[in-house]
XYZ file of C-alpha atoms in Angstrom:
391
model
C -240.921 -0.378 32.420
C -242.764 0.728 35.525
C -240.745 0.288 38.727
C -241.957 -0.263 42.247
C -239.675 2.580 43.361
C -237.870 5.348 41.569
C -235.182 7.034 43.674
C -233.930 10.425 42.498
C -230.332 11.008 43.550
C -227.393 8.593 43.754
C -225.901 10.029 46.933
C -225.600 8.309 50.302
C -229.285 8.822 51.239
C -230.653 7.460 47.959
C -228.234 4.526 48.032
C -228.980 3.519 51.621
C -232.743 3.766 51.074
C -232.387 1.412 48.114
C -230.222 -0.857 50.304
C -232.916 -0.962 52.986
C -235.725 -1.571 50.476
C -234.023 -4.385 48.571
C -232.865 -6.124 51.750
C -236.435 -6.151 53.056
C -237.885 -7.410 49.779
C -235.489 -8.732 47.096
C -238.381 -8.954 44.602
C -238.801 -5.169 44.400
C -237.970 -3.398 41.145
C -235.975 -0.254 41.945
C -234.310 2.329 39.744
C -231.986 5.097 40.905
C -231.692 8.047 38.528
C -229.137 10.836 38.707
C -228.321 13.755 36.444
C -224.591 13.069 36.900
C -222.444 10.330 35.363
C -221.695 8.413 38.578
C -222.617 8.073 42.252
C -221.625 10.575 44.949
C -220.488 13.477 42.753
C -221.907 16.104 45.102
C -222.149 16.282 48.927
C -221.892 12.534 49.501
C -218.509 12.324 47.801
C -217.167 15.685 48.943
C -217.826 15.541 52.695
C -215.242 14.964 55.408
C -215.946 11.253 55.836
C -216.179 11.719 59.600
C -218.460 9.270 61.397
C -219.860 11.497 64.116
C -220.571 10.196 67.605
C -223.853 12.090 68.109
C -223.315 14.556 70.951
C -224.074 17.782 69.064
C -227.800 17.234 68.708
C -230.703 17.767 71.103
C -232.268 14.518 72.291
C -235.630 15.298 70.640
C -234.091 15.561 67.139
C -233.968 12.997 64.347
C -230.211 13.584 64.142
C -229.764 12.438 67.747
C -232.080 9.502 67.135
C -230.048 8.134 64.226
C -226.448 9.242 64.740
C -225.300 6.636 67.278
C -227.009 3.747 65.477
C -225.937 5.125 62.094
C -222.317 5.227 63.260
C -222.566 1.572 64.288
C -224.314 0.465 61.090
C -221.855 2.333 58.853
C -218.883 0.695 60.603
C -220.542 -2.715 60.195
C -221.167 -2.131 56.469
C -217.541 -1.056 56.015
C -216.298 -4.163 57.832
C -218.458 -6.414 55.654
C -217.204 -4.754 52.458
C -213.530 -4.363 53.311
C -213.584 -0.562 53.693
C -211.047 0.799 56.149
C -212.400 2.768 59.109
C -209.837 4.888 60.927
C -210.595 5.200 64.675
C -209.474 8.829 64.629
C -211.370 9.967 67.753
C -212.305 13.609 68.430
C -211.823 16.384 70.950
C -213.843 19.584 71.180
C -211.764 22.402 72.664
C -212.615 25.731 74.312
C -210.744 28.906 73.430
C -211.581 30.695 76.710
C -213.916 30.771 79.713
C -216.885 31.878 77.579
C -216.967 28.472 75.849
C -216.839 26.223 78.927
C -220.633 26.210 79.255
C -220.802 25.056 75.634
C -218.608 22.054 76.459
C -220.872 21.116 79.361
C -223.942 21.464 77.122
C -222.402 19.140 74.518
C -221.466 16.675 77.261
C -225.028 16.691 78.586
C -226.432 16.174 75.102
C -224.055 13.287 74.566
C -225.132 11.549 77.770
C -228.823 11.994 76.873
C -228.103 10.516 73.421
C -226.232 7.485 74.890
C -222.933 8.636 73.381
C -219.571 7.564 74.798
C -218.249 11.033 75.634
C -216.088 12.425 78.442
C -215.047 15.805 79.810
C -211.266 15.801 80.262
C -208.699 18.214 81.719
C -205.923 20.069 79.923
C -203.460 17.509 81.284
C -205.564 14.629 79.954
C -205.694 16.314 76.567
C -201.931 16.810 76.609
C -201.542 13.064 77.070
C -203.718 12.449 74.018
C -201.991 15.058 71.855
C -199.590 17.679 73.249
C -200.143 19.960 70.228
C -203.791 20.725 70.979
C -204.910 23.912 72.753
C -207.846 24.175 75.120
C -208.954 26.232 78.121
C -209.350 24.170 81.334
C -211.536 21.456 79.803
C -212.082 19.561 76.552
C -214.673 17.054 75.380
C -213.338 13.664 74.272
C -215.198 11.359 71.883
C -213.528 7.946 71.394
C -216.154 6.607 68.953
C -215.641 9.264 66.253
C -213.989 7.729 63.185
C -213.206 8.466 59.528
C -213.914 6.656 56.263
C -213.587 7.431 52.574
C -217.159 8.447 51.648
C -216.729 7.677 47.942
C -215.571 4.138 48.738
C -218.737 3.626 50.781
C -220.987 4.913 47.983
C -219.241 2.841 45.303
C -219.513 -0.280 47.492
C -223.229 0.413 47.891
C -223.627 0.839 44.131
C -221.933 -2.509 43.440
C -224.002 -4.268 46.109
C -227.274 -2.827 44.773
C -226.470 -3.756 41.179
C -225.850 -7.344 42.275
C -229.279 -7.311 43.922
C -230.953 -6.132 40.694
C -231.287 -2.412 41.388
C -230.957 -0.412 38.162
C -228.997 2.819 37.774
C -229.715 5.418 35.105
C -227.060 8.131 35.042
C -227.047 11.422 33.145
C -230.803 11.460 33.519
C -232.255 14.528 35.211
C -235.684 14.198 36.779
C -238.705 15.745 35.102
C -242.421 15.524 35.813
C -243.063 13.077 32.991
C -241.110 10.405 34.913
C -243.693 10.271 37.687
C -245.696 7.672 35.747
C -242.636 5.370 35.524
C -242.928 4.157 39.103
C -245.513 3.271 41.719
C -243.651 5.388 44.256
C -241.013 8.110 43.988
C -238.377 8.895 46.623
C -236.733 12.279 46.228
C -233.127 12.356 47.494
C -231.975 15.035 45.063
C -229.936 17.083 47.541
C -229.485 20.599 46.188
C -232.632 20.283 44.059
C -234.864 18.314 46.433
C -237.084 21.338 47.104
C -237.701 21.914 43.382
C -238.794 18.318 42.829
C -240.991 18.372 45.946
C -242.708 21.482 44.623
C -243.667 19.527 41.484
C -245.775 17.435 43.874
C -247.281 20.455 45.618
C -245.021 20.032 48.667
C -242.188 22.070 50.274
C -244.299 25.216 49.913
C -242.615 27.010 52.808
C -239.068 25.906 52.039
C -236.149 26.760 49.800
C -232.670 25.225 49.722
C -229.770 27.625 50.146
C -226.265 26.550 49.113
C -223.262 27.029 51.413
C -219.776 26.386 50.082
C -217.469 24.172 52.118
C -213.749 24.540 51.363
C -211.042 22.343 52.908
C -207.258 22.732 52.950
C -205.014 19.671 53.117
C -201.836 19.757 55.209
C -198.837 19.111 52.943
C -196.006 19.268 55.484
C -193.892 16.407 56.813
C -195.055 16.356 60.441
C -198.871 16.518 60.887
C -200.020 19.150 63.396
C -202.312 16.680 65.183
C -203.355 13.037 65.247
C -206.948 13.701 66.381
C -210.058 15.311 64.951
C -210.034 18.741 66.615
C -213.243 20.816 66.717
C -214.060 24.167 68.307
C -217.108 24.695 70.495
C -219.793 25.505 67.890
C -222.483 28.153 67.955
C -225.412 25.871 68.778
C -227.888 28.363 67.291
C -226.763 27.636 63.730
C -226.152 24.310 61.953
C -222.415 24.777 61.264
C -219.626 23.293 63.390
C -216.849 25.780 62.656
C -213.401 25.301 61.132
C -211.813 22.104 62.449
C -209.097 19.518 61.868
C -210.083 16.228 60.286
C -207.963 13.090 60.099
C -208.941 11.349 56.852
C -209.170 7.589 56.453
C -205.813 7.634 54.608
C -204.229 9.504 57.551
C -203.994 12.984 56.049
C -204.890 16.130 57.975
C -207.222 18.747 56.537
C -208.747 21.907 57.942
C -212.212 23.183 57.162
C -214.866 23.415 56.086
C -216.015 26.922 55.430
C -219.755 27.680 55.388
C -219.642 30.489 52.829
C -222.995 31.502 51.307
C -222.772 30.348 47.689
C -224.247 32.363 44.823
C -225.964 29.478 43.031
C -226.587 25.846 43.860
C -223.562 24.292 42.178
C -221.222 27.252 42.698
C -218.158 25.047 43.235
C -215.641 27.206 41.392
C -215.568 30.193 39.054
C -218.686 30.345 36.851
C -219.094 26.597 36.373
C -222.763 25.515 36.405
C -223.829 29.159 36.622
C -227.569 29.794 36.832
C -228.915 33.347 36.691
C -232.255 32.338 38.229
C -230.517 30.598 41.110
C -228.291 33.633 41.610
C -231.357 35.864 41.976
C -233.007 33.407 44.334
C -230.023 33.012 46.661
C -229.320 36.759 46.681
C -232.929 37.447 47.629
C -233.060 35.016 50.553
C -229.550 35.786 51.806
C -230.433 39.482 51.734
C -233.457 38.768 53.927
C -231.261 36.891 56.372
C -228.815 39.795 56.426
C -231.502 42.441 56.933
C -233.256 40.549 59.704
C -229.946 39.271 61.106
C -231.516 35.895 61.817
C -229.345 33.760 64.159
C -226.638 36.465 63.906
C -226.324 35.833 60.154
C -224.480 39.096 59.436
C -221.508 38.171 61.568
C -221.532 34.619 60.219
C -221.573 35.809 56.592
C -218.831 38.396 57.166
C -216.570 35.894 58.866
C -217.224 33.207 56.280
C -216.456 35.453 53.308
C -213.123 36.252 54.964
C -212.413 32.529 54.789
C -211.836 32.946 51.043
C -208.453 34.308 52.170
C -206.258 31.308 52.866
C -204.101 33.227 55.377
C -207.164 34.201 57.440
C -208.530 30.674 57.305
C -205.274 29.012 58.365
C -204.719 31.567 61.133
C -208.148 30.731 62.563
C -207.331 27.022 62.506
C -203.931 27.602 64.103
C -205.624 28.725 67.328
C -206.671 25.128 67.936
C -203.176 23.585 67.818
C -199.500 24.477 68.232
C -197.769 24.310 64.871
C -195.417 26.442 62.845
C -195.779 25.152 59.292
C -198.222 26.943 57.001
C -198.173 24.300 54.302
C -201.794 23.790 53.240
C -203.182 23.095 49.777
C -206.749 23.899 48.748
C -208.983 20.886 48.115
C -212.104 20.422 46.002
C -215.081 22.310 47.440
C -218.411 20.870 48.486
C -221.830 22.520 48.638
C -224.094 22.070 51.643
C -227.801 21.982 50.705
C -229.256 23.865 53.679
C -233.020 24.226 54.023
C -234.513 27.626 54.848
C -238.010 28.109 56.231
C -239.237 31.060 54.177
C -241.920 32.011 56.703
C -239.759 32.076 59.831
C -236.514 33.016 58.016
C -234.527 30.362 59.847
C -232.158 27.634 58.729
C -233.546 24.233 59.688
C -231.293 22.316 62.084
C -232.852 18.848 61.788
C -233.765 16.476 58.973
C -236.967 17.468 57.173
C -239.097 14.945 55.247
C -242.475 15.390 53.526
C -244.762 12.769 51.976
C -247.838 12.399 49.865
C -249.523 9.147 48.868
C -247.154 8.544 45.934
C -243.880 10.111 47.024
C -241.440 10.908 49.821
C -239.123 13.938 49.756
C -235.974 14.293 51.872
C -235.666 18.064 52.007
C -233.000 18.640 54.633
C -230.333 15.963 54.990
C -227.306 17.896 56.187
C -224.498 16.783 58.503
C -224.431 14.218 60.060
C -226.542 12.699 57.265
C -223.622 10.575 56.053
C -223.159 9.091 59.541
C -226.911 8.651 60.051
C -227.636 7.279 56.587
C -228.175 3.562 57.266
C -230.273 4.204 60.379
C -232.095 7.104 58.716
C -232.908 4.883 55.720
C -234.453 2.258 58.006
C -236.687 4.930 59.541
C -237.597 6.374 56.138
C -238.655 3.030 54.712
C -240.886 2.504 57.759
C -242.381 5.952 57.147
C -242.842 5.248 53.434
C -244.706 2.032 54.219
C -246.986 3.960 56.571
C -247.703 6.633 53.972
C -248.195 4.407 50.951
C -251.691 3.997 49.637
C -250.786 2.376 46.325
C -249.632 -1.211 46.787
C -246.598 -2.186 44.718
C -247.161 -4.964 42.238
């Protein structure tokens, strides 16, 4: 059978694109293929589940464009499908005077992006949560929330199946499948660049994996009731170690952003690939030698995060608590796009097209939050770029 659309990757981006397509035209024939046995077995099912408000991103970015609307659309989908959304809120805290300017920058970005965000005093923060530390000011985001990302993806799968979308699991993409559809949409995450290169695209890009480890608080009295984030280094795409309140009201700290040695380097030597090892070592070495965006310091600090004691100590600077009762959780891998020519990690979403395909090459945080709004934009872009009319 030849489909109107073949979507590679059953994560949140692939699922929401299918959702947007089938809602626009219920007559479309769509198949989603994935090399795994179920939906959301990689980043989409291993992320924090935080629905970001949208104040981190510059106003000219796609992330800023879709985060606020994506937050709203995700909450609406969850309401319609009985998925609990915890209104967990968020504060960004400063460790000292050197980070105050960063708070003001985030506040300005939030206002430009039409985000409900407020600079508050230490006393105001104490009223919200007396356990949280900050210096003079903090940034408060009331619209930040948390959901269970796997529940969202499973609900999408069930909805799409009812609308006639087919799923083919344990089916890795290869070039011979191109003839099975009028149009291919590549949402393959960690392998999106490889598939794009089969189409002669993504020539200047390579995906680098970064390992995200979380620790779950196992004590009796949670250290905080809010999402607590540090002021990030706005020159790199990582937000730093923070506290997340999950949809089921647990507290976890993380994630790390440790350079991984191969693309699915979740633990030990599982899914080991020698070719991927060589590739990641080569490009990480270039980043180290050129010290792009202060990569040496970032890498050194992140590798220290393998030590639980170091990791927890870093997190303890954000809140007052005595218990050191944290249990390691399943790791996730961030598929981070590198521009090989400029030797920089791309901060925004990156998409490339030809007349028969679209390739989502960089869909990192807050891609989960943005997904419904991002999918609407992508389908508009696909319709603009299509030259072959679906039957």
